[in-house]
Coordinates of C-alpha atoms in Angstrom, one line a residue:
M28 CA 43.1 105.9 151.4
S29 CA 43.1 104.5 147.9
S30 CA 46.2 106.6 147.0
L31 CA 48.2 105.5 150.1
L32 CA 47.2 101.9 149.4
N33 CA 48.4 102.1 145.8
I34 CA 51.7 103.6 146.9
G35 CA 52.2 100.8 149.4
V36 CA 51.3 98.2 146.8
S37 CA 53.7 99.7 144.2
G38 CA 56.5 99.6 146.8
L39 CA 55.6 96.1 147.8
N40 CA 55.8 94.9 144.2
A41 CA 59.0 96.8 143.5
A42 CA 60.6 95.3 146.7
Q43 CA 59.3 91.8 145.8
L44 CA 60.9 92.1 142.3
G45 CA 64.1 93.4 143.8
L46 CA 64.2 90.3 146.1
K47 CA 63.6 88.0 143.1
V48 CA 66.4 89.6 141.0
T49 CA 68.8 89.6 144.0
G50 CA 67.9 86.0 144.7
N51 CA 68.6 85.1 141.0
N52 CA 72.0 86.9 141.2
I53 CA 72.9 84.8 144.3
A54 CA 71.7 81.6 142.7
N55 CA 73.9 82.3 139.6
A56 CA 76.9 83.6 141.5
G57 CA 78.9 80.6 140.2
T58 CA 77.4 80.4 136.7
D59 CA 80.0 81.0 134.0
G60 CA 79.1 83.9 131.8
Y61 CA 76.3 85.1 134.0
S62 CA 75.9 88.9 134.2
R63 CA 74.7 90.5 137.4
Q64 CA 71.2 91.9 137.0
N65 CA 69.5 94.8 138.8
T66 CA 66.0 96.4 138.7
V67 CA 65.5 99.9 137.4
Q68 CA 62.9 101.9 139.4
V69 CA 61.3 105.2 138.6
D70 CA 58.9 107.2 140.6
R71 CA 55.4 107.5 139.2
V72 CA 54.3 110.8 137.9
G73 CA 52.8 112.7 140.8
Q74 CA 49.4 114.3 141.2
N75 CA 49.3 118.1 141.0
N76 CA 47.1 119.5 143.6
G77 CA 47.7 123.1 142.7
R78 CA 49.9 124.0 145.6
Y79 CA 52.0 120.9 145.6
T80 CA 52.6 117.7 143.7
L81 CA 52.1 114.4 145.5
G82 CA 54.0 111.3 144.6
T83 CA 52.0 108.2 143.6
G84 CA 54.4 105.3 144.1
V85 CA 57.1 103.5 142.2
D86 CA 57.3 101.5 139.0
V87 CA 59.9 99.0 137.9
I88 CA 60.6 99.7 134.3
A89 CA 63.4 97.2 133.6
V90 CA 65.6 94.4 134.8
Q91 CA 69.0 95.2 133.4
R92 CA 72.2 93.1 133.2
A93 CA 75.5 94.7 134.1
Y94 CA 77.2 94.8 130.7
S95 CA 80.2 96.6 129.1
Q96 CA 80.6 96.0 125.4
Y97 CA 84.2 97.1 125.6
L98 CA 85.1 94.7 128.5
T99 CA 83.2 91.8 127.0
Q100 CA 84.8 92.1 123.6
T101 CA 88.2 92.5 125.3
L102 CA 87.5 89.3 127.1
W103 CA 86.7 87.6 123.8
S104 CA 89.8 88.8 122.1
T105 CA 92.1 87.9 125.0
N106 CA 90.5 84.4 125.2
S107 CA 91.2 84.0 121.5
A108 CA 94.8 84.9 122.1
L109 CA 95.1 82.7 125.2
Q110 CA 93.6 79.6 123.5
G111 CA 95.9 80.2 120.5
A112 CA 98.9 80.5 122.8
T113 CA 97.9 77.4 124.8
T114 CA 97.7 75.4 121.6
S115 CA 101.0 76.7 120.2
N116 CA 102.7 75.9 123.5
D117 CA 101.3 72.4 123.6
L118 CA 102.5 71.7 120.1
A119 CA 105.9 73.3 120.6
T120 CA 106.3 71.3 123.8
T121 CA 105.5 68.1 122.0
L122 CA 108.0 69.0 119.2
N123 CA 110.7 69.6 121.8
G124 CA 109.8 66.2 123.4
L125 CA 110.1 64.5 120.0
L126 CA 113.5 66.1 119.4
K127 CA 114.7 64.9 122.8
N128 CA 113.4 61.4 122.2
S129 CA 114.5 61.0 118.6
G130 CA 117.3 58.5 119.4
N131 CA 119.8 61.2 120.4
L132 CA 120.5 62.2 116.8
Q133 CA 123.4 64.4 117.7
S134 CA 125.3 61.6 119.4
T135 CA 124.6 59.2 116.5
L136 CA 126.0 61.8 114.1
D137 CA 129.1 62.0 116.2
S138 CA 129.5 58.2 116.4
F139 CA 129.0 57.9 112.6
Y140 CA 131.7 60.4 111.7
G141 CA 134.0 59.0 114.4
G142 CA 133.6 55.6 112.8
F143 CA 135.5 56.8 109.7
N144 CA 138.4 57.7 112.0
A145 CA 138.4 54.1 113.3
V146 CA 138.4 52.8 109.7
A147 CA 141.2 55.2 108.8
N148 CA 143.3 53.8 111.7
A149 CA 142.8 50.3 110.3
P150 CA 141.6 50.4 106.7
G151 CA 141.7 46.6 106.3
D152 CA 140.1 45.7 109.6
P153 CA 136.6 44.2 108.8
S154 CA 135.4 44.9 112.4
A155 CA 136.0 48.6 112.1
R156 CA 134.2 48.7 108.8
Q157 CA 131.3 46.7 110.2
A158 CA 131.0 49.0 113.2
L159 CA 130.9 52.0 110.9
L160 CA 128.0 50.4 108.9
G161 CA 126.3 49.8 112.3
N162 CA 126.7 53.5 113.2
A163 CA 125.4 54.4 109.7
S164 CA 122.3 52.2 110.2
T165 CA 121.6 53.7 113.6
L166 CA 122.0 57.2 112.2
A167 CA 119.5 56.5 109.4
M168 CA 117.0 55.0 111.8
A169 CA 117.3 58.1 114.1
F170 CA 116.5 60.3 111.1
N171 CA 113.7 58.0 110.1
T172 CA 112.2 58.0 113.6
F173 CA 112.3 61.8 114.0
G174 CA 110.9 62.3 110.5
Q175 CA 108.1 59.8 111.1
Q176 CA 107.2 61.4 114.4
L177 CA 106.9 64.8 112.7
D178 CA 104.6 63.1 110.2
Q179 CA 102.5 61.8 113.0
Q180 CA 102.2 65.2 114.6
R181 CA 101.1 66.5 111.2
T182 CA 98.4 63.8 111.1
Q183 CA 97.3 64.7 114.6
I184 CA 97.1 68.4 113.6
N185 CA 94.9 67.4 110.7
T186 CA 92.5 65.7 113.1
Q187 CA 92.6 68.7 115.5
I188 CA 91.8 71.0 112.6
T189 CA 88.8 68.9 111.7
D190 CA 87.6 68.8 115.3
A191 CA 88.0 72.6 115.7
V192 CA 86.0 73.2 112.6
G193 CA 83.3 70.9 113.9
S194 CA 83.2 72.8 117.2
A195 CA 83.1 76.2 115.5
N196 CA 80.3 75.1 113.2
S197 CA 78.2 73.9 116.2
L198 CA 78.7 77.2 118.0
V199 CA 77.8 79.4 115.0
K200 CA 74.6 77.4 114.7
Q201 CA 73.7 78.0 118.4
I202 CA 74.6 81.7 118.1
A203 CA 72.3 82.0 115.0
A204 CA 69.5 80.3 116.9
L205 CA 69.9 82.7 119.9
N206 CA 70.0 85.6 117.4
T207 CA 66.6 84.5 116.3
S208 CA 65.2 84.3 119.8
I209 CA 66.7 87.6 120.8
S210 CA 65.3 89.5 117.8
Q211 CA 61.9 88.0 118.5
A212 CA 62.0 89.4 122.1
G213 CA 61.4 92.8 120.7
N214 CA 61.9 95.6 123.2
T215 CA 62.1 93.3 126.1
Q216 CA 65.7 92.7 127.0
P217 CA 66.2 88.9 127.2
N218 CA 69.2 89.0 129.7
D219 CA 69.6 85.3 130.0
L220 CA 69.6 84.8 126.2
L221 CA 72.1 87.6 125.8
D222 CA 74.4 86.0 128.5
Q223 CA 74.1 82.6 126.7
R224 CA 75.0 84.2 123.4
D225 CA 78.0 86.1 124.9
G226 CA 79.2 82.8 126.4
L227 CA 79.0 81.1 123.0
V228 CA 80.8 83.9 121.2
K229 CA 83.6 83.7 123.8
Q230 CA 83.9 80.0 123.1
L231 CA 83.9 80.6 119.4
A232 CA 86.7 83.2 119.8
G233 CA 88.7 80.6 121.6
I234 CA 88.5 78.4 118.5
T235 CA 89.2 81.1 115.9
G236 CA 89.8 84.8 115.8
I237 CA 86.6 86.8 115.1
S238 CA 85.1 90.2 114.9
V239 CA 81.6 91.0 116.0
A240 CA 79.1 93.7 114.9
A241 CA 75.9 94.4 116.8
Q242 CA 72.8 94.9 114.6
P243 CA 69.8 97.1 115.3
D244 CA 67.5 94.2 115.8
G245 CA 69.7 92.9 118.6
T246 CA 71.4 90.2 116.6
L247 CA 75.2 89.8 116.3
S248 CA 77.0 89.4 113.1
V249 CA 80.2 87.4 113.5
Y250 CA 83.1 87.3 111.0
S251 CA 86.3 85.3 110.8
T252 CA 89.7 86.9 110.4
S253 CA 89.5 86.0 106.7
G254 CA 86.5 88.3 106.4
Q255 CA 84.0 85.5 106.0
A256 CA 80.6 85.9 107.7
L257 CA 80.2 83.1 110.2
V258 CA 76.8 84.3 111.6
S259 CA 74.5 86.8 110.1
G260 CA 71.2 87.2 111.9
S261 CA 69.6 83.8 112.0
Y262 CA 71.9 82.3 109.3
A263 CA 75.0 80.3 110.2
Y264 CA 77.7 79.7 107.6
G265 CA 80.7 78.2 109.4
F266 CA 83.7 76.5 107.8
Q267 CA 84.2 73.5 105.7
V268 CA 87.1 71.0 105.9
G269 CA 88.9 70.2 102.6
S270 CA 92.2 69.0 101.3
D271 CA 95.3 71.0 100.2
A272 CA 95.3 71.6 96.5
Y273 CA 98.7 69.8 96.2
D274 CA 98.4 67.3 99.0
A275 CA 95.2 65.3 99.7
G276 CA 96.6 64.2 103.0
S277 CA 96.8 67.7 104.4
T278 CA 93.6 69.2 105.9
S279 CA 92.6 72.7 104.8
V280 CA 89.9 75.0 106.0
L281 CA 87.5 76.3 103.4
D282 CA 84.9 79.0 103.5
A283 CA 81.2 78.5 102.8
S284 CA 82.0 78.9 99.1
G285 CA 84.7 76.3 99.1
H286 CA 87.7 78.6 98.9
D287 CA 90.8 77.7 100.9
I288 CA 91.2 80.3 103.6
S289 CA 93.7 78.4 105.8
S290 CA 96.4 81.0 105.3
R291 CA 94.0 83.8 106.3
L292 CA 92.8 82.4 109.6
S293 CA 94.4 83.5 112.8
G294 CA 93.7 83.5 116.5
G295 CA 92.2 80.8 118.7
T296 CA 93.0 77.1 118.6
L297 CA 92.3 76.8 114.9
G298 CA 94.5 79.7 113.9
A299 CA 97.3 78.3 116.1
L300 CA 97.1 74.9 114.5
L301 CA 97.3 76.3 111.0
N302 CA 100.1 78.8 112.0
Y303 CA 102.1 76.1 113.8
R304 CA 101.9 73.7 110.8
R305 CA 102.9 76.5 108.4
N306 CA 105.6 78.3 110.4
T307 CA 107.0 75.8 112.8
L308 CA 106.4 72.2 111.7
D309 CA 107.0 72.7 108.0
P310 CA 110.3 74.5 108.5
A311 CA 111.4 72.0 111.1
Q312 CA 110.7 69.0 108.9
N313 CA 112.4 70.7 105.9
Q314 CA 115.4 71.6 108.0
L315 CA 115.6 68.0 109.3
G316 CA 115.4 66.7 105.7
R317 CA 118.0 69.2 104.6
A318 CA 120.4 67.8 107.3
A319 CA 119.7 64.3 106.1
L320 CA 120.2 65.3 102.5
A321 CA 123.5 67.0 103.4
L322 CA 124.7 64.0 105.2
A323 CA 123.8 61.6 102.4
Q324 CA 125.0 63.6 99.5
S325 CA 128.3 64.7 101.1
V326 CA 129.2 61.2 102.2
N327 CA 128.1 59.7 98.8
A328 CA 130.1 62.3 97.0
Q329 CA 133.2 61.6 99.0
Q330 CA 132.7 57.9 98.7
A331 CA 132.9 58.3 94.9
K332 CA 136.3 60.0 95.3
G333 CA 137.8 56.9 96.8
L334 CA 138.2 53.2 96.2
D335 CA 136.6 50.4 98.2
L336 CA 138.3 47.3 99.6
N337 CA 137.7 45.6 96.2
G338 CA 139.4 48.3 94.2
N339 CA 136.2 49.7 92.8
Q340 CA 135.1 53.3 92.9
G341 CA 133.1 54.0 96.0
A342 CA 129.4 53.5 95.7
P343 CA 126.8 55.5 97.6
L344 CA 126.6 54.7 101.3
F345 CA 123.1 56.2 101.7
S346 CA 120.0 56.5 99.6
V347 CA 117.7 59.5 100.0
P348 CA 114.3 60.3 98.3
A349 CA 114.3 62.8 95.5
P350 CA 112.3 66.0 96.0
T351 CA 108.6 65.5 95.9
V352 CA 106.6 67.1 93.1
A353 CA 102.9 67.3 93.2
G354 CA 100.6 68.9 90.6
A355 CA 97.7 71.0 91.7
S356 CA 94.3 69.2 91.8
G357 CA 93.0 71.8 89.3
N358 CA 95.6 71.4 86.6
Q359 CA 94.1 71.3 83.1
G360 CA 97.2 70.3 81.1
S361 CA 99.1 67.0 80.8
A362 CA 102.6 68.3 81.7
T363 CA 104.8 66.6 84.2
V364 CA 107.6 68.0 86.3
G365 CA 110.6 66.4 87.8
A366 CA 113.0 67.9 90.3
S367 CA 116.5 67.0 91.6
V368 CA 119.0 68.6 93.9
S369 CA 121.9 69.8 91.7
D370 CA 123.7 72.1 94.1
L371 CA 123.6 71.2 97.8
G372 CA 125.3 74.4 98.8
A373 CA 122.5 76.6 97.3
L374 CA 119.6 74.5 98.7
T375 CA 117.3 76.3 101.0
N376 CA 114.6 75.2 103.5
D377 CA 111.8 76.5 101.2
N378 CA 109.1 74.7 99.3
Y379 CA 108.4 76.0 95.8
V380 CA 105.5 76.4 93.4
L381 CA 106.3 76.1 89.7
T382 CA 103.6 77.7 87.6
Y383 CA 103.1 77.7 83.9
T384 CA 102.4 81.2 82.7
G385 CA 103.0 80.8 79.0
S386 CA 105.0 84.0 79.1
A387 CA 108.5 84.6 77.7
S388 CA 109.0 87.6 79.9
A389 CA 110.9 87.6 83.2
P390 CA 110.5 86.2 85.8
S391 CA 109.1 83.5 83.6
V392 CA 111.6 81.3 81.8
H393 CA 110.4 79.1 78.9
G394 CA 106.8 79.9 80.1
W395 CA 107.4 78.8 83.7
A396 CA 107.7 81.0 86.8
L397 CA 108.9 79.9 90.2
A398 CA 108.1 81.2 93.7
T399 CA 108.4 79.9 97.2
S400 CA 105.3 78.7 99.0
S401 CA 105.4 82.0 101.0
G402 CA 105.2 83.9 97.7
R403 CA 108.8 85.0 97.2
T404 CA 109.6 85.2 93.5
V405 CA 112.6 83.1 92.5
T406 CA 114.7 83.7 89.4
M407 CA 115.4 80.6 87.3
T408 CA 118.0 80.0 84.7
A409 CA 117.6 78.0 81.5
N410 CA 120.1 75.2 80.9
A411 CA 121.3 74.0 77.6
N412 CA 119.5 70.7 77.9
G413 CA 116.2 72.4 78.4
T414 CA 116.0 72.0 82.1
L415 CA 115.5 74.9 84.5
S416 CA 117.6 75.6 87.7
A417 CA 117.2 77.8 90.8
E418 CA 118.4 77.7 94.4
G419 CA 120.1 74.3 94.1
L420 CA 117.3 72.6 92.2
T421 CA 117.0 71.5 88.6
F422 CA 113.6 71.1 87.1
S423 CA 112.7 69.0 84.0
V424 CA 109.4 70.0 82.5
S425 CA 107.5 68.3 79.7
A426 CA 105.1 69.8 77.2
G427 CA 101.4 69.9 77.6
A428 CA 101.0 72.5 80.3
Q429 CA 98.0 74.9 80.3
V430 CA 98.3 78.4 81.6
G431 CA 97.7 78.4 85.3
D432 CA 98.8 74.8 85.9
S433 CA 101.1 74.6 88.9
F434 CA 103.3 72.1 90.7
R435 CA 104.5 72.2 94.3
I436 CA 108.1 71.0 94.9
R437 CA 109.2 70.0 98.4
P438 CA 112.9 69.4 98.1
T439 CA 113.6 68.0 101.5
R440 CA 110.3 67.2 103.2
N441 CA 110.6 63.4 103.0
A442 CA 114.4 63.1 103.1
A443 CA 114.7 62.3 106.8
S444 CA 112.0 59.7 106.9
G445 CA 113.3 58.1 103.7
L446 CA 117.0 58.1 104.4
A447 CA 118.3 54.5 104.2
L448 CA 121.6 52.7 104.2
A449 CA 122.4 51.7 100.6
T450 CA 124.8 48.8 101.3
S451 CA 125.4 46.2 104.0
D452 CA 128.9 45.2 102.6
P453 CA 131.7 46.5 104.9
S454 CA 134.2 46.3 102.0
A455 CA 132.1 48.9 100.2
I456 CA 133.5 51.7 102.4
A457 CA 135.8 53.7 100.1
A458 CA 138.6 54.3 102.5
A459 CA 141.4 54.4 100.0
A460 CA 142.3 57.3 97.7
A461 CA 141.0 56.8 94.1
L462 CA 144.2 58.0 92.3
K463 CA 147.9 58.2 92.9
G464 CA 150.5 60.4 91.3
T465 CA 154.0 59.3 90.6
A466 CA 157.0 61.3 89.4
A467 CA 159.1 59.7 86.7
G468 CA 162.5 58.4 87.9
T469 CA 164.3 60.4 85.2
N470 CA 163.0 63.8 86.4
T471 CA 165.7 66.4 86.9
G472 CA 163.7 69.1 88.6
G473 CA 162.8 69.4 92.2
A474 CA 159.1 68.9 91.9
T475 CA 157.3 66.1 93.8
V476 CA 153.6 65.0 93.9
S477 CA 152.0 66.6 96.9
A478 CA 148.4 65.5 96.3
V479 CA 146.1 64.0 93.7
G480 CA 142.4 64.7 94.2
V481 CA 139.1 64.0 92.5
S482 CA 137.2 67.1 91.4
D483 CA 134.6 65.2 89.2
S484 CA 134.0 61.6 90.2
S485 CA 131.6 61.2 87.4
N486 CA 134.1 61.8 84.6
A487 CA 134.2 58.8 82.3
N488 CA 138.0 59.1 81.9
L489 CA 138.8 59.5 85.6
F490 CA 140.6 56.1 85.8
T491 CA 142.1 55.9 82.3
G492 CA 145.4 57.2 83.5
A493 CA 147.3 60.2 82.3
T494 CA 150.8 61.6 81.8
V495 CA 151.9 65.2 82.4
M496 CA 154.9 66.1 80.4
F497 CA 156.7 69.4 81.1
G498 CA 158.4 71.4 78.5
A499 CA 160.3 74.7 78.5
G500 CA 159.0 77.7 80.5
G501 CA 156.7 75.6 82.6
S502 CA 154.6 74.5 79.7
Y503 CA 153.0 71.1 80.0
T504 CA 151.0 68.6 78.0
V505 CA 148.5 66.2 79.6
T506 CA 147.7 63.0 77.7
D507 CA 145.2 60.5 79.1
G508 CA 144.8 56.8 78.3
A509 CA 142.0 57.4 75.9
G510 CA 144.2 59.6 73.7
N511 CA 142.8 62.9 74.9
S512 CA 145.2 65.7 75.6
T513 CA 145.4 69.3 76.8
T514 CA 148.2 71.8 77.3
G515 CA 148.9 74.6 79.7
T516 CA 151.5 76.6 81.6
Y517 CA 152.3 75.5 85.1
T518 CA 151.9 78.1 87.9
S519 CA 153.4 77.1 91.3
G520 CA 150.7 76.4 93.8
T521 CA 148.0 75.8 91.2
A522 CA 146.8 72.3 90.6
I523 CA 146.8 70.8 87.1
Q524 CA 143.3 69.5 86.3
F525 CA 142.1 67.1 83.7
D526 CA 139.6 64.2 83.4
G527 CA 138.0 65.0 86.8
W528 CA 141.3 64.8 88.7
S529 CA 143.6 67.5 90.1
L530 CA 147.4 67.1 90.5
S531 CA 149.2 69.3 93.0
L532 CA 153.0 69.6 92.9
A533 CA 155.5 70.9 95.4
G534 CA 158.6 72.4 93.9
T535 CA 159.4 73.4 90.4
P536 CA 159.4 70.9 87.5
A537 CA 162.1 71.0 84.9
S538 CA 161.7 70.7 81.2
G539 CA 161.5 67.0 80.3
D540 CA 160.0 66.0 83.7
S541 CA 156.9 63.9 83.7
F542 CA 154.3 62.8 86.2
S543 CA 151.7 60.0 85.9
V544 CA 148.2 59.9 87.4
A545 CA 146.7 56.5 87.7
K546 CA 144.2 54.5 89.6
N547 CA 145.4 53.6 93.1
S548 CA 145.4 49.9 92.4
G549 CA 148.3 49.2 94.6
G550 CA 147.3 51.1 97.8
L551 CA 143.8 49.9 98.7
N552 CA 144.7 49.7 102.4
D553 CA 145.5 53.4 102.6
N554 CA 143.2 55.7 104.6
S555 CA 143.3 59.0 102.6
N556 CA 139.6 59.0 101.7
A557 CA 138.5 57.7 105.1
L558 CA 140.2 60.7 106.7
D559 CA 138.4 62.9 104.2
L560 CA 135.1 61.2 105.1
A561 CA 135.7 61.8 108.8
G562 CA 136.4 65.4 108.0
L563 CA 132.9 65.8 106.6
A564 CA 131.7 66.2 110.2
N565 CA 133.0 69.8 110.1
A566 CA 132.9 70.4 106.4
G567 CA 130.5 73.1 105.2
V568 CA 128.2 71.6 102.5
L569 CA 125.1 73.8 102.9
D570 CA 124.5 77.6 102.8
G571 CA 127.3 78.1 100.3
G572 CA 129.7 75.9 102.2
R573 CA 129.2 77.6 105.6
T574 CA 127.1 74.8 107.3
S575 CA 127.9 71.2 107.8
A576 CA 125.3 68.4 108.1
V577 CA 126.1 68.4 111.9
G578 CA 125.6 72.2 111.9
A579 CA 122.3 71.9 110.1
Y580 CA 121.0 69.6 112.8
A581 CA 122.3 71.9 115.4
N582 CA 120.4 74.7 113.7
L583 CA 117.3 72.6 113.8
T584 CA 117.8 72.0 117.5
N585 CA 118.1 75.8 118.1
Q586 CA 115.1 76.5 115.9
V587 CA 112.9 74.0 117.8
G588 CA 114.1 75.2 121.1
L589 CA 113.5 78.8 120.2
A590 CA 110.0 78.0 119.0
G591 CA 109.3 76.3 122.4
S592 CA 110.7 79.2 124.3
M593 CA 108.7 81.8 122.4
A594 CA 105.5 79.7 122.7
S595 CA 106.0 79.4 126.5
N596 CA 106.7 83.1 126.9
D597 CA 103.7 84.0 124.8
L598 CA 101.5 81.7 126.9
T599 CA 102.7 83.5 130.0
T600 CA 101.9 86.9 128.5
Q601 CA 98.5 85.9 127.1
T602 CA 97.5 84.2 130.4
G603 CA 98.2 87.5 132.2
L604 CA 96.3 89.6 129.7
Y605 CA 93.3 87.2 129.9
N606 CA 93.3 87.2 133.6
Q607 CA 93.3 91.0 133.6
A608 CA 90.5 91.1 131.1
A609 CA 88.4 88.5 133.0
S610 CA 89.0 90.4 136.3
A611 CA 87.9 93.7 134.8
Q612 CA 84.8 92.1 133.2
Q613 CA 83.9 90.4 136.4
S614 CA 84.3 93.5 138.4
S615 CA 81.7 95.1 136.2
A616 CA 79.3 92.2 135.5
G617 CA 80.1 89.6 138.1
V618 CA 78.0 88.8 141.2
N619 CA 79.4 90.1 144.4
L620 CA 77.8 88.1 147.2
D621 CA 78.4 90.8 149.8
E622 CA 76.6 93.4 147.7
E623 CA 73.8 91.0 147.0
A624 CA 73.4 90.2 150.7
A625 CA 73.2 94.0 151.4
G626 CA 70.7 94.3 148.6
L627 CA 68.7 91.4 150.0
I628 CA 68.3 93.2 153.4
K629 CA 67.5 96.5 151.6
Y630 CA 64.6 94.9 149.6
Q631 CA 63.4 92.9 152.6
Q632 CA 63.2 96.1 154.7
A633 CA 61.5 97.8 151.7
Y634 CA 59.0 95.0 151.4
Q635 CA 58.2 95.1 155.2
A636 CA 57.9 98.9 155.1
S637 CA 55.6 98.8 152.1
A638 CA 53.5 96.1 153.9
Q639 CA 53.3 98.5 156.8
V640 CA 52.1 101.3 154.5
I641 CA 49.3 99.0 153.3
A642 CA 48.4 98.0 156.8
T643 CA 48.3 101.6 157.8
A644 CA 46.0 102.4 154.9
Q645 CA 43.8 99.6 155.9
T646 CA 43.7 100.8 159.5
L647 CA 42.8 104.3 158.4
F648 CA 40.2 103.0 156.0
T649 CA 38.7 100.8 158.8
S650 CA 38.6 103.7 161.2
L651 CA 37.0 105.9 158.6
I652 CA 34.2 103.4 157.9
A653 CA 33.7 102.9 161.7
A654 CA 33.4 106.7 162.1
V655 CA 30.9 107.0 159.2
Q656 CA 28.8 104.1 160.6
R657 CA 28.4 105.9 164.0

């Protein structure tokens, strides 16, 4: 009777435990991260009676959670990609919104260049000149607004990076604490703690890309994509927030030792923030600044090739900030570096780092080496005045640098937000040609002046006046008002150049013919230079003369639109992958209420049957006692 009773009791206990586990599954059916649990039963070792072995009941040896390491880690990695894609899409959507709401920069560019045509139609009309200045002011403000909005987004990203680091650090501390509790559980599997830890790891993966390694004591070691340990056993390391070495206003992510690891983090919200700032926002802001710079420098250069309404050489219409130069916070020397844009056509969208190597070997020049912020080595040339030049920039460096000192140059970063109208005087618009050419009345040849242009508006003798006197065989002598002269042989179709001007002739001059080049003092109401200013809308000034200022802005529009499209497509892809991973993980570890209901009935029936076994044993025992008593 004792054996039957024990068998019944073991069955009763097993069924009761099964009911508890099933009930717990049902209760947590909606709990995020909960893994379905089930009891593991084994039959007790039977008793050998010689001719047969008799079973002795059942034991429950474990309560296991449904778990697949592969599916769980796939869920973590897809969650990291999904959160990163979501963040990137949000940022790109915001950037596209800023572009659309930036005062319609494209239309203000069109209006501005169209204003020069209006001035060309009526060079002496003050209202046309005033309207042009109004368009110029509106254009500058549109650039300012968009540039400032990009600055604001950069500030918001700094805040988001700080928040993400704080959240990550909180999670790694919780994971480390659970590691401690799990390792202390010994051989008993703490299912609930394991679920909690898996849930925290999933959240951490959503913030930054991670890799995970299970340890023999049940703990998890967690590493960032930079290779830094975030969690090791019961120790939490996390990240730190710091400042960029060249820009105290730019937030960087540091490892536990204080090293900047911003460029090596990827995945999750934090990786997306850093990647977007580096690969989308920085290029967009540089591209916008390059368009503003192209506008300002091309217009100012053409202004200098004409005369304003007062007969003066055209002054700059716009002012634009010079390239920003910032020394690294760790510099040991006292050197200073200046930078200017010397060749607009060669200017790129890159930022640069100028480093003092102290070496005379290439690629170093005078001890300095140049590379883009992305690490591309840039060849520099040394100029006669001691400056260095590369990719449209000229650098002036002073003495006092120590090996390893470096400076970051951002040629166009602040150009859009700093673009300003340099004059409010309508008469300052240089609509008239600067020079005029005149053939002497005594000329006997058939040559006439077809054009006089300005090739170097900064030449000190540009307005001193000059005479071109032809001799035999097409030879000529040019003598300017300052007494300078040069000689040459005329080739039809080739302009004669001197003192910053160029004279083009049509026809063939005869020996003894002469032509004068002088300031256009008598034709201030002409529109030659205004037409040239209007033509800048389509004039290539960037990329070796292939891209206009309008084209540069159009390129920015395409660049931002493409970034938004790519981010949207990536979000769609990552959402699908995450849903697949979540579905697969839930099909393995999730609670199926239908299955649990069936299990509930099974264990209920087992419990009732085991109770009946106990009752039967009791009845038999009672009958046996009664028989003995008789």
